[in-house]
Every structure is written in structure tokens, then in C-alpha cells.
Short mmCIF file of C-alpha atoms in Angstrom, two decimals:
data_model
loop_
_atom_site.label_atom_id
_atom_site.label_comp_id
_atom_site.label_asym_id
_atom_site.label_seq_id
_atom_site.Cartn_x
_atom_site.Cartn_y
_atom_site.Cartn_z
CA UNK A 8 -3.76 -18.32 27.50
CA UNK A 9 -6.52 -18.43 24.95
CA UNK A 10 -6.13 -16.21 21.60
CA UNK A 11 -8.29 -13.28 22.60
CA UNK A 12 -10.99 -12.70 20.47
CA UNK A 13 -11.92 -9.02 19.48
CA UNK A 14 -13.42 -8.13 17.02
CA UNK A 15 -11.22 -5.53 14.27
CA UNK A 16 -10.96 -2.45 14.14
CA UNK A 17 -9.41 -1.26 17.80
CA UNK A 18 -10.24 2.21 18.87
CA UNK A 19 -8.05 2.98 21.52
CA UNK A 20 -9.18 6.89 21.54
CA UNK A 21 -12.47 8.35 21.85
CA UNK A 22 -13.45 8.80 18.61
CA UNK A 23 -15.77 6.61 16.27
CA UNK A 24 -15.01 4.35 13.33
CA UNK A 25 -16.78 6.47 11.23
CA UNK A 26 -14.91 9.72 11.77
CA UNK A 27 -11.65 7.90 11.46
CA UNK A 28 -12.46 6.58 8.03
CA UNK A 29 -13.94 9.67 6.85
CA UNK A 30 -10.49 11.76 7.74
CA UNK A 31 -8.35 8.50 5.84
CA UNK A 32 -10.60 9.30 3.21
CA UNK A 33 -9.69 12.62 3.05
CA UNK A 34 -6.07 12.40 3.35
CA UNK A 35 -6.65 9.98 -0.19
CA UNK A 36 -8.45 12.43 -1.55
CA UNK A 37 -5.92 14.89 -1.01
CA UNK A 38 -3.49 12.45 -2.78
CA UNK A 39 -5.89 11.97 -5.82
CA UNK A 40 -6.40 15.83 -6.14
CA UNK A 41 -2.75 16.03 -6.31
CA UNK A 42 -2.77 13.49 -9.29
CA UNK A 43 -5.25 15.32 -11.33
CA UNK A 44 -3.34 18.59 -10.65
CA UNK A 45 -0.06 16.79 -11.82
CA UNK A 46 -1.48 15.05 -14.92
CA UNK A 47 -3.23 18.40 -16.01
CA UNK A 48 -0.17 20.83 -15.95
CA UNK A 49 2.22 18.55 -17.49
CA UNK A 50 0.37 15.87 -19.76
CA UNK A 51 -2.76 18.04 -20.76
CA UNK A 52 -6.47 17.33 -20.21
CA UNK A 53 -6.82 14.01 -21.40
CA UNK A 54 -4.77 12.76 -18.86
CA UNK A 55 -6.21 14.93 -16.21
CA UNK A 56 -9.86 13.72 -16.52
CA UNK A 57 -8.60 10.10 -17.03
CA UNK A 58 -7.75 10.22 -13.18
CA UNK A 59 -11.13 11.86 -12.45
CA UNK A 60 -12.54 9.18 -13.87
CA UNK A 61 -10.17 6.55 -12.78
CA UNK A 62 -11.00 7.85 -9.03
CA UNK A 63 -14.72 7.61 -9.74
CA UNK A 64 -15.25 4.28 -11.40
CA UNK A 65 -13.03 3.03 -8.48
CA UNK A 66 -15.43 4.52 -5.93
CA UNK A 67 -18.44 3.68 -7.56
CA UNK A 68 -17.85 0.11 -8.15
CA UNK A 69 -16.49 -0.63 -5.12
CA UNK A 70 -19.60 0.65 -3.21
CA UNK A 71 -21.82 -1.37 -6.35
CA UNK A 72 -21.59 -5.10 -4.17
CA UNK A 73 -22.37 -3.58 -0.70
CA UNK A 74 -25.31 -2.15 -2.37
CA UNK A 75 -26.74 -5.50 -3.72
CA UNK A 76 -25.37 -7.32 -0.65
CA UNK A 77 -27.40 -4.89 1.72
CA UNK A 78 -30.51 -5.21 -0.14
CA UNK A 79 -32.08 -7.68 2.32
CA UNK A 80 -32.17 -5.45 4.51
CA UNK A 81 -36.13 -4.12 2.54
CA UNK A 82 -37.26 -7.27 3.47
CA UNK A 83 -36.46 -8.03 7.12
CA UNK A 84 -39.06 -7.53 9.88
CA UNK A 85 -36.76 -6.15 12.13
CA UNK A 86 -36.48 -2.90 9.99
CA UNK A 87 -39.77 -3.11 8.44
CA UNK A 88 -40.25 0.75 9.51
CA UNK A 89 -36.62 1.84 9.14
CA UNK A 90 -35.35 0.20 6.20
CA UNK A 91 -34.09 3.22 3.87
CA UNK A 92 -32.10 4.31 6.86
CA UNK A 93 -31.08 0.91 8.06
CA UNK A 94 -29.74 0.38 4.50
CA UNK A 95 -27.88 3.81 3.56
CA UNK A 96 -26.24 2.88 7.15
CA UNK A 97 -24.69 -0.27 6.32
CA UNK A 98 -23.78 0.60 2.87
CA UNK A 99 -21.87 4.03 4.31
CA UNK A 100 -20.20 2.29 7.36
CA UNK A 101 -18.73 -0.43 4.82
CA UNK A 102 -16.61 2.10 3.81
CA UNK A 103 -16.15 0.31 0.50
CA UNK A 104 -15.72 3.40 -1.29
CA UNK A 105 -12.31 4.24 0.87
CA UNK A 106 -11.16 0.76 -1.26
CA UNK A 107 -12.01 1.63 -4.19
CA UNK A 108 -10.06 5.09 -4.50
CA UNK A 109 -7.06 3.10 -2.93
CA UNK A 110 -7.23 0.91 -5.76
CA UNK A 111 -7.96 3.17 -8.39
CA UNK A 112 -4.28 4.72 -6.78
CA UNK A 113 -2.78 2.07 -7.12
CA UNK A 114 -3.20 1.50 -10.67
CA UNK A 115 -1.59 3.48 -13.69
CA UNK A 116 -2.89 5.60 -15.71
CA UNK A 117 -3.45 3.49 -19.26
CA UNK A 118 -5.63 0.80 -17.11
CA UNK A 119 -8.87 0.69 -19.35
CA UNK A 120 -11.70 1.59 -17.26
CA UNK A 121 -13.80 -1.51 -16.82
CA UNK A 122 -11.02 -3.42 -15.63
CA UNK A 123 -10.73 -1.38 -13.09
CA UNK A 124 -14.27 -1.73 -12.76
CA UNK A 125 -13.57 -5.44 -12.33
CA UNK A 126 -10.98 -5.36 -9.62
CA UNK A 127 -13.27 -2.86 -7.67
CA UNK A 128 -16.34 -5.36 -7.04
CA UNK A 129 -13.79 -8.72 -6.75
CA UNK A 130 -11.75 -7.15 -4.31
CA UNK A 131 -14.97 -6.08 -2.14
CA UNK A 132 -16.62 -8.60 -2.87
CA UNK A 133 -14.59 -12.05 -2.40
CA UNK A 134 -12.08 -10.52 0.47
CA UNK A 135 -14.47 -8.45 2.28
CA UNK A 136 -18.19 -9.25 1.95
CA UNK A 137 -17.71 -13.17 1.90
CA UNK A 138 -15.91 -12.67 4.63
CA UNK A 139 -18.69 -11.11 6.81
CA UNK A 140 -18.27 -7.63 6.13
CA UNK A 141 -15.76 -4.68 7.28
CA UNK A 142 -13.82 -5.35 10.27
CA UNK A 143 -13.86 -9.14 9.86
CA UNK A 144 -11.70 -9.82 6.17
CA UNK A 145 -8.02 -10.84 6.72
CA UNK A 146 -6.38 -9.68 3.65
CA UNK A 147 -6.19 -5.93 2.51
CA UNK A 148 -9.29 -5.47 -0.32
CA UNK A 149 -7.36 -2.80 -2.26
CA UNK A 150 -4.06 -4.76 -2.19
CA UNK A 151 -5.85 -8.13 -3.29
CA UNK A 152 -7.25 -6.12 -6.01
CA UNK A 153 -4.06 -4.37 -6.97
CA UNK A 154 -2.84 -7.67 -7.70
CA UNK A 155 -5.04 -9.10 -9.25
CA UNK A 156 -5.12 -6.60 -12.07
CA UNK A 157 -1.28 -7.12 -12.11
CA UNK A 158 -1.52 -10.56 -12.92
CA UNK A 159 -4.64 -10.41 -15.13
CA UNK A 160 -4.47 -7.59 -17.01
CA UNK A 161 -0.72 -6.62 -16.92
CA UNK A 162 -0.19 -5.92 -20.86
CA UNK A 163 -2.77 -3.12 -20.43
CA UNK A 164 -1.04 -1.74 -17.24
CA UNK A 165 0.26 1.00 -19.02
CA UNK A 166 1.08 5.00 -17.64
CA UNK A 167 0.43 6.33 -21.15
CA UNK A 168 -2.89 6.87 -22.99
CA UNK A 169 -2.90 6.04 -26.73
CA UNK A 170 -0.35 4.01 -28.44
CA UNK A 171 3.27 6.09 -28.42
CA UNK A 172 4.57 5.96 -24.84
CA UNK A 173 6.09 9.10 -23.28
CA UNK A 174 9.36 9.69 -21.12
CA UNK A 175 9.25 7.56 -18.11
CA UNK A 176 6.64 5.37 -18.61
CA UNK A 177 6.37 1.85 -17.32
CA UNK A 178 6.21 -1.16 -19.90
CA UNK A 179 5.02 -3.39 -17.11
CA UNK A 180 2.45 -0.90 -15.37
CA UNK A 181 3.46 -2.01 -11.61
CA UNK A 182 5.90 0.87 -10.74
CA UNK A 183 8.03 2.97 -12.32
CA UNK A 184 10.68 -0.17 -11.33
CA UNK A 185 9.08 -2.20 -13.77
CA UNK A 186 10.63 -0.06 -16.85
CA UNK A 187 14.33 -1.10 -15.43
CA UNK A 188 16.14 -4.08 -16.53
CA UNK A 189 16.50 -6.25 -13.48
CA UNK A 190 19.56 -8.40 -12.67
CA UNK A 191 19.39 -11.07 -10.35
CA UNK A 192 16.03 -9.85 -9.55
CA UNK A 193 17.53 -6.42 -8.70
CA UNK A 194 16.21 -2.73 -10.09
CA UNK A 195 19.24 -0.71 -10.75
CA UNK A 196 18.28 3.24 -10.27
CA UNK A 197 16.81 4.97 -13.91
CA UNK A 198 19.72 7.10 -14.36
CA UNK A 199 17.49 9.65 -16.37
CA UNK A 200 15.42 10.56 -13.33
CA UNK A 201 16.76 12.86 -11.12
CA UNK A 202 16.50 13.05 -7.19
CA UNK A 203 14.39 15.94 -7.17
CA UNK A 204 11.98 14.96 -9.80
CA UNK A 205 11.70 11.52 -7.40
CA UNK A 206 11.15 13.70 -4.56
CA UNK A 207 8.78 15.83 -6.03
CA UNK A 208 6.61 13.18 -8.27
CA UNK A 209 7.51 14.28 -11.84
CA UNK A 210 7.66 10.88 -13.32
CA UNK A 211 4.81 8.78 -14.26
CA UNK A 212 3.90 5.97 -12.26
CA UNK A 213 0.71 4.43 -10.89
CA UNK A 214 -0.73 7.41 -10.10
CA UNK A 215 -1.16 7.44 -6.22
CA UNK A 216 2.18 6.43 -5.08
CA UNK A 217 4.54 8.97 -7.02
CA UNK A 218 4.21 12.06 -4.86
CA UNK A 219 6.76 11.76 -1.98
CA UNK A 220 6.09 14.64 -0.08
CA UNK A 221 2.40 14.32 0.02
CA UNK A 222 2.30 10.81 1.17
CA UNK A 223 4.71 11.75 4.16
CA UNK A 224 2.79 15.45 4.70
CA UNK A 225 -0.41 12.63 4.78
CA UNK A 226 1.36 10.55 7.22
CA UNK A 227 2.41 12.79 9.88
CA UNK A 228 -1.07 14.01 10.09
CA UNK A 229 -2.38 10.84 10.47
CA UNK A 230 -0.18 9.90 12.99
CA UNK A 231 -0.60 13.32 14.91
CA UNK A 232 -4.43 12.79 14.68
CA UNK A 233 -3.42 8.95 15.87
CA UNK A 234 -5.76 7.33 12.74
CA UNK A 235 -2.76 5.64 12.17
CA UNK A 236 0.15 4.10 14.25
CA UNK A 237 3.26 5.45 13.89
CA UNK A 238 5.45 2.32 14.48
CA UNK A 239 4.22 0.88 11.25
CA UNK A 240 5.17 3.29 8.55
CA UNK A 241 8.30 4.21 10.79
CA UNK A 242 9.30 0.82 11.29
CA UNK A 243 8.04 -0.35 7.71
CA UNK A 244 10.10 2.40 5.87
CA UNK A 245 12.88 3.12 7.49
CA UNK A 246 14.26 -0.13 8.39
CA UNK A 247 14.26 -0.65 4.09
CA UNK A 248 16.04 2.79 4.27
CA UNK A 249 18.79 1.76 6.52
CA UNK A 250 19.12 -2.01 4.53
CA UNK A 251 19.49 -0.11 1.38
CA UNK A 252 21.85 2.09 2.60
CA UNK A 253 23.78 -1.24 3.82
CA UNK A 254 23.49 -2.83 0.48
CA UNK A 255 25.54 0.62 -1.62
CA UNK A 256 27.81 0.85 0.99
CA UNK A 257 28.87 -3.01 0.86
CA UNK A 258 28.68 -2.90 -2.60
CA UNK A 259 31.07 0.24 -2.86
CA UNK A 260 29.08 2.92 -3.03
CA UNK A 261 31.22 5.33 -0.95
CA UNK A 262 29.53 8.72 -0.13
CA UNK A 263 27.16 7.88 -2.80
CA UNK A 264 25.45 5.27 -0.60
CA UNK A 265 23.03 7.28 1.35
CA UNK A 266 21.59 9.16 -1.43
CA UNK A 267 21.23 5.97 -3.42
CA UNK A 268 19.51 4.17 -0.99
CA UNK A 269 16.60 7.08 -0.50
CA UNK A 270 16.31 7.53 -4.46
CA UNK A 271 15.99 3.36 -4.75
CA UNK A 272 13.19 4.01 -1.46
CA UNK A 273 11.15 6.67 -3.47
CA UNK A 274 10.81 4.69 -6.67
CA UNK A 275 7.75 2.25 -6.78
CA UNK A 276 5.23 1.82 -3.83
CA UNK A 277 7.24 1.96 -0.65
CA UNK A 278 5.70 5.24 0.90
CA UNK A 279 2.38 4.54 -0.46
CA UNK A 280 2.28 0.66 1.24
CA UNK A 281 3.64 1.98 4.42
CA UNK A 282 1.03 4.72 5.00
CA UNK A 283 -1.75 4.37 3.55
CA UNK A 284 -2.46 0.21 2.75
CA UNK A 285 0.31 -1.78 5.56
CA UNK A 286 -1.78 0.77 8.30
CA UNK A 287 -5.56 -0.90 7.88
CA UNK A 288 -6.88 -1.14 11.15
CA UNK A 289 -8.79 -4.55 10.17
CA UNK A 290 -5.70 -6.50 8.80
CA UNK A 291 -3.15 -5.02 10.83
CA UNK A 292 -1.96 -6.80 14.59
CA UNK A 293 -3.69 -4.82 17.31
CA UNK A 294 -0.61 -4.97 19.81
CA UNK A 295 2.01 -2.29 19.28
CA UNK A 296 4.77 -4.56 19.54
CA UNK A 297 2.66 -6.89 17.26
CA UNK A 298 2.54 -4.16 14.55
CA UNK A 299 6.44 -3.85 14.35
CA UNK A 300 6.92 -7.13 13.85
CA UNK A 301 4.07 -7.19 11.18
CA UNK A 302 5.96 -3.99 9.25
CA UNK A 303 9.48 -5.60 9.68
CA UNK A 304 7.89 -8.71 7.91
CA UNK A 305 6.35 -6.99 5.17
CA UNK A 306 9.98 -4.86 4.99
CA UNK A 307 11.83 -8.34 4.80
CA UNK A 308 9.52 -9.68 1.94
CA UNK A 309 9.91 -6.51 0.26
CA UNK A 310 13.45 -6.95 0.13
CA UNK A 311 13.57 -10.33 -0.62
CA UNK A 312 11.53 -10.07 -3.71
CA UNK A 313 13.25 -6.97 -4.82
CA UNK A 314 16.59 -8.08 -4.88
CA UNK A 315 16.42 -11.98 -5.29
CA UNK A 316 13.29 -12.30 -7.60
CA UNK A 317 12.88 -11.25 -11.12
CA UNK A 318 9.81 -8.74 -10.00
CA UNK A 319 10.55 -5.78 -9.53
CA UNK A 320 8.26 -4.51 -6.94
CA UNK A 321 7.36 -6.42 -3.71
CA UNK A 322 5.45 -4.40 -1.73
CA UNK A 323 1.59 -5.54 -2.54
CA UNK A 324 3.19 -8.46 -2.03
CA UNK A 325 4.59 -8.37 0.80
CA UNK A 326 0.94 -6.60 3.01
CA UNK A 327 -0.77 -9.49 1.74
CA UNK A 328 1.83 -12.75 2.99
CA UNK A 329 2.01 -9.85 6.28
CA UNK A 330 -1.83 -9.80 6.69
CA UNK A 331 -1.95 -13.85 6.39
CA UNK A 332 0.73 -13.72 9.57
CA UNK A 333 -1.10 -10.79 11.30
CA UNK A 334 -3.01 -13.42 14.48
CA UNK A 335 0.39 -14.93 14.73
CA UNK A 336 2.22 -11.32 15.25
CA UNK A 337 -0.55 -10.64 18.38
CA UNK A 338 0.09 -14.24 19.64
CA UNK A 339 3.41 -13.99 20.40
CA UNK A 340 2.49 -11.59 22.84
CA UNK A 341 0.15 -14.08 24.98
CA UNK A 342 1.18 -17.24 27.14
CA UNK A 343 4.27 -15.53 28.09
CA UNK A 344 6.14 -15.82 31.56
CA UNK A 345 8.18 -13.12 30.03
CA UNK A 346 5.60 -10.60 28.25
CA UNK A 347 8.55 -8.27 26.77
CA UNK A 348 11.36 -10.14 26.12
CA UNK A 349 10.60 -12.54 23.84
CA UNK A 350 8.45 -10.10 21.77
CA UNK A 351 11.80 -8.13 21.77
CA UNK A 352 13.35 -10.55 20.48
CA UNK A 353 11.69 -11.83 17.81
CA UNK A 354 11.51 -7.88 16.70
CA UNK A 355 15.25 -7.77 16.60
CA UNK A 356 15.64 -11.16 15.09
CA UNK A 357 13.69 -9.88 12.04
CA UNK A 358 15.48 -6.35 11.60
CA UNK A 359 18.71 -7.87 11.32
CA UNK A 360 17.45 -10.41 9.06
CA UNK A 361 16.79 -7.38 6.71
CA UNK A 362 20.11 -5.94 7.24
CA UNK A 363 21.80 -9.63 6.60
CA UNK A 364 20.01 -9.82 3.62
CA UNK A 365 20.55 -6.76 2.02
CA UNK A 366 24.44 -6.72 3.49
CA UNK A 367 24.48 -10.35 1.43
CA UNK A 368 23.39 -9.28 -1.80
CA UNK A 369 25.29 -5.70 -1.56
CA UNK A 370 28.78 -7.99 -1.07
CA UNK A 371 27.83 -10.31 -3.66
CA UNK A 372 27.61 -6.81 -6.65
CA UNK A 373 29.17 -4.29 -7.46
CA UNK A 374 27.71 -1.12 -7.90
CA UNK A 375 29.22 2.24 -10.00
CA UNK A 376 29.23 4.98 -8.01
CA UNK A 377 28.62 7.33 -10.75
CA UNK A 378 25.19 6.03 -11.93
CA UNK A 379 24.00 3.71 -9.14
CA UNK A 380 23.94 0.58 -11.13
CA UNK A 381 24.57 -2.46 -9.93
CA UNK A 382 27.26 -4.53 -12.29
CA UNK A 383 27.32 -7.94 -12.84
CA UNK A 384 29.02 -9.44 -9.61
CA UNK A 385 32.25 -8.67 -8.06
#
């Protein structure tokens, strides 16, 4: 059987693109208002408007090509008489602007403003407009341009404004994993951060993916309202819960292990990956089954790069490689005698391949109980 061709995204409920986007956007919003609120109590005002602006600049240059790219639209016959209208359409229903907040998230709070500018029009711009538009690019916009002000700009990546860093800042500007010394690619937990302040979002990060309990309060009203698909996040999140909880426990972790494993979880971009970037519509598989094996990839590479590289966060990573492999993920489901089984397991394959992995590397340390560092072998 033929690879069906659809077109991206899949409504499966009776409710328009349009009014699914605008509630995502909302649920970000909620996120960014959050931010400000944070960065206002406990840094001061400075810091406060800096993510006002950061949100802004993200929005508005993100919307900046689909403005340009929609301007033929004055000067085609067809909508000689409704041109204004045909325009403002196109430019709305792009829904750039949802991109450009996601960035601006995604980045911390030091990140001079016109490099942010930057990554705003490349990331619409070369992975969604030359690509024909929304609905038809293959890699996430806001990821691609998460990146590549990672690996263009990373000296200026910083969660601090001016030039004397504060508690809990991050000299690499990915995640609040970058500030840890690595071994063997590995992020040891900061010791100086407790669980609650995790759990709550009182550390300084990039400044969308810190605050725990609003990304999950986000989630399960996304997945209630069915804007999102549960399996993902669900299937994304907590099979890098269980592996973690694996890895202290083979590495001697005792009673320790399970609290570990969810403080290692809420550091860096895990929650904020899994809800709100791995769950695009466009990029994602479009068959359920598809879509867990598309999250357990993403949670394999994740992995992978966190404990055998010398990066310490994985995650944008990980949705892009995922989002390459997305037409394969739906494929596996067609030119089957046996629709189910084989889907099943190719599922399971990759969920223990997770578990193996982090099993591997949990035998191969050795990890004190008392701070949650990993020591140098066994």
C-alpha cells in the first residue's frame, strides 16, 4: 500500500485549525505571564520587562517574513477586490507568531535582543515558508531556531543581565544542566537546588521551561480539550522517568532513586519538549501508535545524548532527528498483514532500548546517595 498522502495538520474533532492554535497560544501565554511574574518578584524590574520584551520581539519577528512573503497577494487578479482581507488571512492562519513566543521561551534571559530577532525570521523563514507554508514544513520552526542560537550565539546565552552572574545561572545558556560539570557526558544533580525550588521554578533557566507545575497544569488542559495527544507527552516523559529511575537504582541509589530520577526529569527542557514543541500537529506522525513510537524515539535520543555525550541537554535535539523520522513512524503502520502487531512491536522494542540504555550506564557509575552525584565508575 501506497504512503497516504494528507496533507498536516489532522483534525480528528470538530473544531477548526484556527481555534486550536489560538487556545495553544494561550496556554504559552499563560507560561510567559508566569515568567514575567517570576522575574519581577524575585530579580526586580529589569528582568521583568526583559521577558516582555523578549516575548514581543519573538512575536513580532516571527510574523515579519509571512508579512513580506504574503505581499503578492496586492497584486494577484484573483483578489483584486479582496486583497486587504485575503492578506491579513494568510498572515493570521500562518500562525507564525505561536513560533516566535515558543522560541523566545526557549531562550534565556541574557540573549541580546536582535539575536533573537535573528532566529525568529530564519526559523520561519527557511523551515517553514520555503517549505510551502504551515502545515507542509518537516522540522519544528521554534526547535530549529532554538538551536541555532545555541550553536551561533552560545557565549551570549546567558540567564543574567549585566556582567556579575547571580545564583543559579547557566554559563552555557541551554538549561540550567549546562552550569554542571558533566562526566562521561552525564549531568550530576546541582546539589544547591532543592526539590521544591525545581518543582516550583525558582531557579533561573531559559525562561519558558522552568515552571513545572504550569507546564503540566498546561498539559492536562490541552489534552482534556484534545489540542494535544496525550500519548506523546505521556509516553515522551514518563518512559525518561522510569529509565532514570533504572539508572539510580543500578547505580546504588537505594530509596534515594525515585526522587533522584524526578529532580534529574525537572531540570532542563524535558516538560517543556514534551508538551508544548514534541506535540506540533504538522511535524508530529498522525497515527496514534505512530506518535508513541515518535516520543519513545525522541526519549531514546534524549537519553543517549544526556548520558553518553558531553552536552548536556538533548531534547531540541532529539524533536528535530524525531521530526526527520516522523513519515517513517506512520509507515510502519501500512502494508501490513498484521496491522497491530508489528507496530507493537517495534513500540516495545524502543522502550526497552531506553531502559537498556540507561540500566547500562547506571551499572557502569556509581552514584552517592547523599548528593545524587554520579562518581567516577565503579
Amino acid at each position: 500500500m501506497d504512503y497516504p498522502k494528507q496533507f498536516t495538520p489532522h483534525i480528528r474533532r470538530k473544531a477548526s485549525t484556527f481555534s486550536q492554535r489560538r487556545e495553544f497560544f494561550l496556554c504559552v501565554c499563560v507560561l510567559w505571564i508566569s515568567s514575567r511574574i517570576y522575574y519581577f518578584v524575585t530579580a526586580g524590574k529589569g528582568y521583568g520587562l526583559a521577558v516582555i520584551l523578549l516575548g514581543i520581539i519573538g512575536i513580532v519577528f516571527a510574523m515579519i517574513p509571512d508579512i513580506f512573503w504574503n505581499l503578492s497577494v496586492f497584486f494577484s487578479k484573483e483578489h483584486k477586490h479582496d486583497a486587504f482581507k485575503e492578506f491579513l488571512y494568510r498572515v493570521i492562519h500562518s500562525y507564525s507568531f505561536v513560533t516566535g513566543l515558543l522560541l523566545a521561551l526557549l531562550c534565556p534571559i541574557g540573549l541580546p535582543f536582535w539575536k533573537l530577532a535573528i532566529g525568529a525570521v530564519l526559523s520561519i523563514l527557511v523551515f517553514k515558508l520555503f517549505f510551502g507554508g504551515f502545515g507542509k514544513n518537516i522540522l519544528n520552526p521554534a526547535i530549529f531556531g532554538r538551536v541555532f542560537l545555541q550553536l551561533a550565539f552560545t557565549s551570549d546565552r546567558k540567564t543574567y543581565l549585566g556582567q556579575k552572574p547571580e545564583d543559579f545561572t547557566i554559563s552555557t545558556g541551554a538549561s540550567v544542566t549546562g552550569l554542571i560539570n558533566s562526566k562521561n557526558g552525564f549531568s550530576p544533580i546541582v546539589s544547591g537546588l532543592s526539590f521544591k525550588n525545581r518543582i516550583i521554578g525558582n531557579y533561573r533557566g531559559t525562561f519558558g521551561e522552568t515552571f513545572i507545575l504550569v507546564l503540566l497544569a498546561i498539559c492536562i488542559y490541552l489534552c482534556v480539550r484534545k489540542i494535544i495527544d496525550w500519548r506523546v507527552p505521556v509516553t515522551y516523559i514518563g518512559t525518561l522517568f522510569i529509565a532514570f529511575v533504572l539508572m539510580f537504582l543500578s547505580a546504588g541509589d537505594g530509596g534515594w532513586a525515585f526522587k533522584d530520577a524526578f529532580r534529574y526529569l525537572a531540570i532542563g527542557g524535558i516538560f517543556f519538549g514534551g508538551i508544548l514543541c514534541l506535540t506540533d500537529p504538522v511535524t508530529s506522525p498522525t497515527s496514534r501508535s505512530g506518535r508513541m513510537r515518535f516520543a519513545l524515539t525522541s526519549a531514546l535520543i534524549t537519553l543517549l545524548i544526556r548520558l553518553y555525550t558531553g552536552s548536556p541537554e538533548g531534547v531540541a535535539y532529539s524533536i528535530l532527528i524525531a521530526n526527520v523520522m516522523t513519515p517513517f513512524f506512520d509507515k510502519i503502520n501500512t502494508g501490513r498483514t498484521n496491522k497491530k502487531l508489528v507496530p507493537i512491536a517495534v513500540n516495545a522494542s524502543l522502550f526497552a532500548l531506553v531502559l537498556l540504555s540507561a540500566l547500562v550506564y547506571g551499572f557502569r557509575n556509581k552514584v552517592n546517595p547523599s548528593t545524587g552525584r554520579f562518581l567516577k565508575g565503579r
